[in-house]
Amino acid sequence: MNRLASPAQLRASLIRWSVFLVPLVVLLGFLAGMLSGSGAQNPWFDNLNKPSLYPPSATFGIVWSILYIMIGFALALVCSAWGSRWRTPAIVAFVVQFCLNLTWSPTFFGAQNMEAALIVIVVLDVAVIITVWLFFKVRRLAGWIMLPYLAWVLFATALNWQFVEANPDGGAAAPISEAQRIEF
């Protein structure tokens, strides 16, 4: 017998990895966004000059939710590929790029540092490209699933650059509303 596992065992492994990794990736992405103050109710961000490329705010929650599900599944595909010699480097690359991904929101929104966030996202771009390449080496489907994520991260890089250009003072001169409404 030249197989390490039967097709049924491989499917079961993929299902187990998916059930664990997809919710974990979604949860970590959600927490990074929520804890950093991204999205609604961020007076600093609300008062920034928005570039023309900036889509409606609701787009980000929808797109990131879909992308986190996709990249979680792509990671599950890689994790369940026990026989691949590229499996471990691909998993390590994913963890590195995902940590960079989770760092961007606290840097941009939490620390309100668009320039540092730009550096983080450029490094993230490189890390995602490496991850996609390694995922293709492990399982072609995993690589294909990662391509929309790469495209979105590259778009986010252009958007981050435009925010830096549109707000040369880092948003310090943006008018702050006199009263903030707090809802419980």
PDB file of C-alpha atoms in Angstrom:
ATOM      1  CA  MET A   1       0.000   0.000   0.000  1.00  0.00           C
ATOM      2  CA  ASN A   2       1.509   3.332  -1.028  1.00  0.00           C
ATOM      3  CA  ARG A   3      -0.996   5.702   0.627  1.00  0.00           C
ATOM      4  CA  LEU A   4      -0.661   7.057   4.124  1.00  0.00           C
ATOM      5  CA  ALA A   5      -4.400   7.566   4.527  1.00  0.00           C
ATOM      6  CA  SER A   6      -7.583   6.648   2.724  1.00  0.00           C
ATOM      7  CA  PRO A   7      -9.614   9.317   0.907  1.00  0.00           C
ATOM      8  CA  ALA A   8     -12.207   9.111   3.690  1.00  0.00           C
ATOM      9  CA  GLN A   9      -9.535   9.733   6.334  1.00  0.00           C
ATOM     10  CA  LEU A  10      -8.221  12.720   4.357  1.00  0.00           C
ATOM     11  CA  ARG A  11     -11.734  14.198   4.067  1.00  0.00           C
ATOM     12  CA  ALA A  12     -12.271  13.716   7.796  1.00  0.00           C
ATOM     13  CA  SER A  13      -8.970  15.473   8.490  1.00  0.00           C
ATOM     14  CA  LEU A  14      -9.998  18.401   6.284  1.00  0.00           C
ATOM     15  CA  ILE A  15     -13.363  18.645   8.026  1.00  0.00           C
ATOM     16  CA  ARG A  16     -11.748  18.620  11.481  1.00  0.00           C
ATOM     17  CA  TRP A  17      -9.212  21.283  10.496  1.00  0.00           C
ATOM     18  CA  SER A  18     -11.975  23.398   8.902  1.00  0.00           C
ATOM     19  CA  VAL A  19     -14.266  23.177  11.928  1.00  0.00           C
ATOM     20  CA  PHE A  20     -11.402  24.402  14.111  1.00  0.00           C
ATOM     21  CA  LEU A  21      -9.560  26.897  11.884  1.00  0.00           C
ATOM     22  CA  VAL A  22     -12.347  28.753  10.056  1.00  0.00           C
ATOM     23  CA  PRO A  23     -14.073  29.980  13.247  1.00  0.00           C
ATOM     24  CA  LEU A  24     -10.684  30.712  14.861  1.00  0.00           C
ATOM     25  CA  VAL A  25      -9.541  32.899  11.953  1.00  0.00           C
ATOM     26  CA  VAL A  26     -12.907  34.697  11.812  1.00  0.00           C
ATOM     27  CA  LEU A  27     -12.937  35.247  15.582  1.00  0.00           C
ATOM     28  CA  LEU A  28      -9.371  36.597  15.708  1.00  0.00           C
ATOM     29  CA  GLY A  29     -10.040  38.920  12.777  1.00  0.00           C
ATOM     30  CA  PHE A  30     -13.254  40.168  14.383  1.00  0.00           C
ATOM     31  CA  LEU A  31     -11.556  40.726  17.752  1.00  0.00           C
ATOM     32  CA  ALA A  32      -8.641  42.620  16.209  1.00  0.00           C
ATOM     33  CA  GLY A  33     -11.067  44.941  14.467  1.00  0.00           C
ATOM     34  CA  MET A  34     -13.353  45.457  17.440  1.00  0.00           C
ATOM     35  CA  LEU A  35     -10.624  45.945  20.045  1.00  0.00           C
ATOM     36  CA  SER A  36      -8.770  48.453  17.879  1.00  0.00           C
ATOM     37  CA  GLY A  37     -11.762  50.728  17.429  1.00  0.00           C
ATOM     38  CA  SER A  38     -12.081  50.240  13.691  1.00  0.00           C
ATOM     39  CA  GLY A  39     -15.387  50.864  12.029  1.00  0.00           C
ATOM     40  CA  ALA A  40     -18.244  52.779  13.550  1.00  0.00           C
ATOM     41  CA  GLN A  41     -17.894  55.144  16.472  1.00  0.00           C
ATOM     42  CA  ASN A  42     -14.292  56.216  15.860  1.00  0.00           C
ATOM     43  CA  PRO A  43     -14.243  60.041  15.914  1.00  0.00           C
ATOM     44  CA  TRP A  44     -10.606  60.237  14.755  1.00  0.00           C
ATOM     45  CA  PHE A  45     -11.324  58.116  11.682  1.00  0.00           C
ATOM     46  CA  ASP A  46     -14.668  59.778  10.986  1.00  0.00           C
ATOM     47  CA  ASN A  47     -12.935  63.159  10.740  1.00  0.00           C
ATOM     48  CA  LEU A  48     -10.166  62.048   8.375  1.00  0.00           C
ATOM     49  CA  ASN A  49     -10.193  63.170   4.762  1.00  0.00           C
ATOM     50  CA  LYS A  50     -11.358  60.072   2.858  1.00  0.00           C
ATOM     51  CA  PRO A  51      -9.706  59.284  -0.472  1.00  0.00           C
ATOM     52  CA  SER A  52     -11.844  58.845  -3.581  1.00  0.00           C
ATOM     53  CA  LEU A  53     -10.975  55.124  -3.611  1.00  0.00           C
ATOM     54  CA  TYR A  54     -12.636  54.625  -0.197  1.00  0.00           C
ATOM     55  CA  PRO A  55     -15.703  52.344  -0.514  1.00  0.00           C
ATOM     56  CA  PRO A  56     -18.793  52.515   1.733  1.00  0.00           C
ATOM     57  CA  SER A  57     -17.897  51.568   5.307  1.00  0.00           C
ATOM     58  CA  ALA A  58     -20.220  48.537   5.331  1.00  0.00           C
ATOM     59  CA  THR A  59     -18.082  46.997   2.594  1.00  0.00           C
ATOM     60  CA  PHE A  60     -15.226  46.286   4.981  1.00  0.00           C
ATOM     61  CA  GLY A  61     -17.174  44.128   7.425  1.00  0.00           C
ATOM     62  CA  ILE A  62     -18.736  42.109   4.620  1.00  0.00           C
ATOM     63  CA  VAL A  63     -15.523  41.624   2.658  1.00  0.00           C
ATOM     64  CA  TRP A  64     -13.371  40.794   5.680  1.00  0.00           C
ATOM     65  CA  SER A  65     -15.910  38.267   6.961  1.00  0.00           C
ATOM     66  CA  ILE A  66     -15.915  36.457   3.619  1.00  0.00           C
ATOM     67  CA  LEU A  67     -12.131  36.646   3.300  1.00  0.00           C
ATOM     68  CA  TYR A  68     -11.517  35.332   6.821  1.00  0.00           C
ATOM     69  CA  ILE A  69     -13.768  32.351   6.080  1.00  0.00           C
ATOM     70  CA  MET A  70     -11.909  31.727   2.816  1.00  0.00           C
ATOM     71  CA  ILE A  71      -8.406  31.985   4.260  1.00  0.00           C
ATOM     72  CA  GLY A  72      -9.404  29.830   7.228  1.00  0.00           C
ATOM     73  CA  PHE A  73     -10.546  27.148   4.805  1.00  0.00           C
ATOM     74  CA  ALA A  74      -7.394  27.533   2.698  1.00  0.00           C
ATOM     75  CA  LEU A  75      -5.329  27.030   5.853  1.00  0.00           C
ATOM     76  CA  ALA A  76      -7.402  23.926   6.686  1.00  0.00           C
ATOM     77  CA  LEU A  77      -6.622  22.558   3.216  1.00  0.00           C
ATOM     78  CA  VAL A  78      -2.923  23.068   3.856  1.00  0.00           C
ATOM     79  CA  CYS A  79      -3.021  21.678   7.399  1.00  0.00           C
ATOM     80  CA  SER A  80      -4.753  18.525   6.190  1.00  0.00           C
ATOM     81  CA  ALA A  81      -2.103  17.917   3.492  1.00  0.00           C
ATOM     82  CA  TRP A  82       0.008  15.655   5.701  1.00  0.00           C
ATOM     83  CA  GLY A  83       2.244  14.324   2.930  1.00  0.00           C
ATOM     84  CA  SER A  84       3.448  17.650   1.535  1.00  0.00           C
ATOM     85  CA  ARG A  85       7.002  18.752   2.254  1.00  0.00           C
ATOM     86  CA  TRP A  86       5.829  22.379   1.901  1.00  0.00           C
ATOM     87  CA  ARG A  87       3.125  22.006   4.559  1.00  0.00           C
ATOM     88  CA  THR A  88       5.120  23.302   7.549  1.00  0.00           C
ATOM     89  CA  PRO A  89       6.668  26.310   5.745  1.00  0.00           C
ATOM     90  CA  ALA A  90       3.207  27.205   4.402  1.00  0.00           C
ATOM     91  CA  ILE A  91       1.658  27.064   7.881  1.00  0.00           C
ATOM     92  CA  VAL A  92       4.484  29.173   9.344  1.00  0.00           C
ATOM     93  CA  ALA A  93       4.100  31.727   6.531  1.00  0.00           C
ATOM     94  CA  PHE A  94       0.350  31.853   7.166  1.00  0.00           C
ATOM     95  CA  VAL A  95       0.847  32.479  10.886  1.00  0.00           C
ATOM     96  CA  VAL A  96       3.362  35.269  10.176  1.00  0.00           C
ATOM     97  CA  GLN A  97       1.138  37.015   7.633  1.00  0.00           C
ATOM     98  CA  PHE A  98      -1.945  36.576   9.822  1.00  0.00           C
ATOM     99  CA  CYS A  99      -0.166  38.153  12.802  1.00  0.00           C
ATOM    100  CA  LEU A 100       0.747  41.084  10.541  1.00  0.00           C
ATOM    101  CA  ASN A 101      -2.884  41.244   9.393  1.00  0.00           C
ATOM    102  CA  LEU A 102      -4.086  41.375  12.991  1.00  0.00           C
ATOM    103  CA  THR A 103      -1.515  44.090  13.770  1.00  0.00           C
ATOM    104  CA  TRP A 104      -2.698  46.499  11.090  1.00  0.00           C
ATOM    105  CA  SER A 105      -6.043  47.548  12.659  1.00  0.00           C
ATOM    106  CA  PRO A 106      -4.580  48.363  16.103  1.00  0.00           C
ATOM    107  CA  THR A 107      -1.794  50.314  14.394  1.00  0.00           C
ATOM    108  CA  PHE A 108      -4.074  52.301  12.079  1.00  0.00           C
ATOM    109  CA  PHE A 109      -7.176  52.759  14.250  1.00  0.00           C
ATOM    110  CA  GLY A 110      -5.938  52.148  17.803  1.00  0.00           C
ATOM    111  CA  ALA A 111      -2.602  53.985  17.654  1.00  0.00           C
ATOM    112  CA  GLN A 112      -3.950  56.320  14.942  1.00  0.00           C
ATOM    113  CA  ASN A 113      -0.643  55.991  13.112  1.00  0.00           C
ATOM    114  CA  MET A 114      -1.271  55.771   9.383  1.00  0.00           C
ATOM    115  CA  GLU A 115       2.429  55.789   8.454  1.00  0.00           C
ATOM    116  CA  ALA A 116       3.296  52.861  10.738  1.00  0.00           C
ATOM    117  CA  ALA A 117       0.193  51.048   9.456  1.00  0.00           C
ATOM    118  CA  LEU A 118       1.456  51.578   5.909  1.00  0.00           C
ATOM    119  CA  ILE A 119       4.741  49.912   6.828  1.00  0.00           C
ATOM    120  CA  VAL A 120       2.858  47.011   8.443  1.00  0.00           C
ATOM    121  CA  ILE A 121       0.662  46.515   5.395  1.00  0.00           C
ATOM    122  CA  VAL A 122       3.552  46.635   2.921  1.00  0.00           C
ATOM    123  CA  VAL A 123       5.303  43.913   4.929  1.00  0.00           C
ATOM    124  CA  LEU A 124       1.948  42.091   5.012  1.00  0.00           C
ATOM    125  CA  ASP A 125       1.785  42.280   1.210  1.00  0.00           C
ATOM    126  CA  VAL A 126       5.119  40.479   0.928  1.00  0.00           C
ATOM    127  CA  ALA A 127       4.124  37.915   3.555  1.00  0.00           C
ATOM    128  CA  VAL A 128       0.813  37.187   1.800  1.00  0.00           C
ATOM    129  CA  ILE A 129       2.559  36.748  -1.560  1.00  0.00           C
ATOM    130  CA  ILE A 130       4.944  34.236   0.028  1.00  0.00           C
ATOM    131  CA  THR A 131       2.024  32.478   1.750  1.00  0.00           C
ATOM    132  CA  VAL A 132       0.028  32.237  -1.486  1.00  0.00           C
ATOM    133  CA  TRP A 133       3.065  30.824  -3.313  1.00  0.00           C
ATOM    134  CA  LEU A 134       3.602  28.207  -0.587  1.00  0.00           C
ATOM    135  CA  PHE A 135      -0.108  27.352  -0.497  1.00  0.00           C
ATOM    136  CA  PHE A 136       0.037  26.692  -4.256  1.00  0.00           C
ATOM    137  CA  LYS A 137       2.941  24.313  -3.599  1.00  0.00           C
ATOM    138  CA  VAL A 138       0.913  22.393  -1.010  1.00  0.00           C
ATOM    139  CA  ARG A 139      -2.549  22.446  -2.613  1.00  0.00           C
ATOM    140  CA  ARG A 140      -3.436  24.428  -5.702  1.00  0.00           C
ATOM    141  CA  LEU A 141      -6.978  25.012  -4.452  1.00  0.00           C
ATOM    142  CA  ALA A 142      -5.627  26.614  -1.271  1.00  0.00           C
ATOM    143  CA  GLY A 143      -3.508  28.974  -3.371  1.00  0.00           C
ATOM    144  CA  TRP A 144      -6.471  29.929  -5.553  1.00  0.00           C
ATOM    145  CA  ILE A 145      -8.632  30.564  -2.494  1.00  0.00           C
ATOM    146  CA  MET A 146      -5.987  32.972  -1.136  1.00  0.00           C
ATOM    147  CA  LEU A 147      -5.889  35.153  -4.286  1.00  0.00           C
ATOM    148  CA  PRO A 148      -8.942  37.325  -3.418  1.00  0.00           C
ATOM    149  CA  TYR A 149      -7.337  37.961  -0.021  1.00  0.00           C
ATOM    150  CA  LEU A 150      -4.114  39.038  -1.725  1.00  0.00           C
ATOM    151  CA  ALA A 151      -6.069  41.341  -4.040  1.00  0.00           C
ATOM    152  CA  TRP A 152      -7.934  42.897  -1.098  1.00  0.00           C
ATOM    153  CA  VAL A 153      -4.741  43.413   0.919  1.00  0.00           C
ATOM    154  CA  LEU A 154      -3.117  45.122  -2.084  1.00  0.00           C
ATOM    155  CA  PHE A 155      -6.220  47.330  -2.411  1.00  0.00           C
ATOM    156  CA  ALA A 156      -5.999  48.105   1.321  1.00  0.00           C
ATOM    157  CA  THR A 157      -2.348  49.081   0.835  1.00  0.00           C
ATOM    158  CA  ALA A 158      -3.304  51.564  -1.881  1.00  0.00           C
ATOM    159  CA  LEU A 159      -6.086  52.862   0.358  1.00  0.00           C
ATOM    160  CA  ASN A 160      -3.716  53.236   3.327  1.00  0.00           C
ATOM    161  CA  TRP A 161      -1.285  55.154   1.098  1.00  0.00           C
ATOM    162  CA  GLN A 162      -4.101  57.456  -0.039  1.00  0.00           C
ATOM    163  CA  PHE A 163      -5.119  58.106   3.576  1.00  0.00           C
ATOM    164  CA  VAL A 164      -1.531  59.138   4.363  1.00  0.00           C
ATOM    165  CA  GLU A 165      -1.508  61.436   1.332  1.00  0.00           C
ATOM    166  CA  ALA A 166      -4.937  62.946   2.106  1.00  0.00           C
ATOM    167  CA  ASN A 167      -4.076  63.505   5.781  1.00  0.00           C
ATOM    168  CA  PRO A 168      -0.441  64.699   5.920  1.00  0.00           C
ATOM    169  CA  ASP A 169      -0.842  65.743   9.552  1.00  0.00           C
ATOM    170  CA  GLY A 170      -1.938  62.201  10.513  1.00  0.00           C
ATOM    171  CA  GLY A 171      -5.449  63.398  11.190  1.00  0.00           C
ATOM    172  CA  ALA A 172      -4.390  65.728  14.003  1.00  0.00           C
ATOM    173  CA  ALA A 173      -5.967  68.742  12.305  1.00  0.00           C
ATOM    174  CA  ALA A 174      -9.251  66.975  11.676  1.00  0.00           C
ATOM    175  CA  PRO A 175     -12.053  68.741  13.502  1.00  0.00           C
ATOM    176  CA  ILE A 176     -13.348  66.809  16.466  1.00  0.00           C
ATOM    177  CA  SER A 177     -17.038  67.003  17.153  1.00  0.00           C
ATOM    178  CA  GLU A 178     -17.961  68.842  20.322  1.00  0.00           C
ATOM    179  CA  ALA A 179     -20.224  66.105  21.597  1.00  0.00           C
ATOM    180  CA  GLN A 180     -20.076  62.412  21.169  1.00  0.00           C
ATOM    181  CA  ARG A 181     -23.097  60.216  21.570  1.00  0.00           C
ATOM    182  CA  ILE A 182     -22.422  57.082  23.586  1.00  0.00           C
ATOM    183  CA  GLU A 183     -24.856  54.200  23.312  1.00  0.00           C
ATOM    184  CA  PHE A 184     -25.043  51.289  25.682  1.00  0.00           C
TER     185      PHE A 184
END
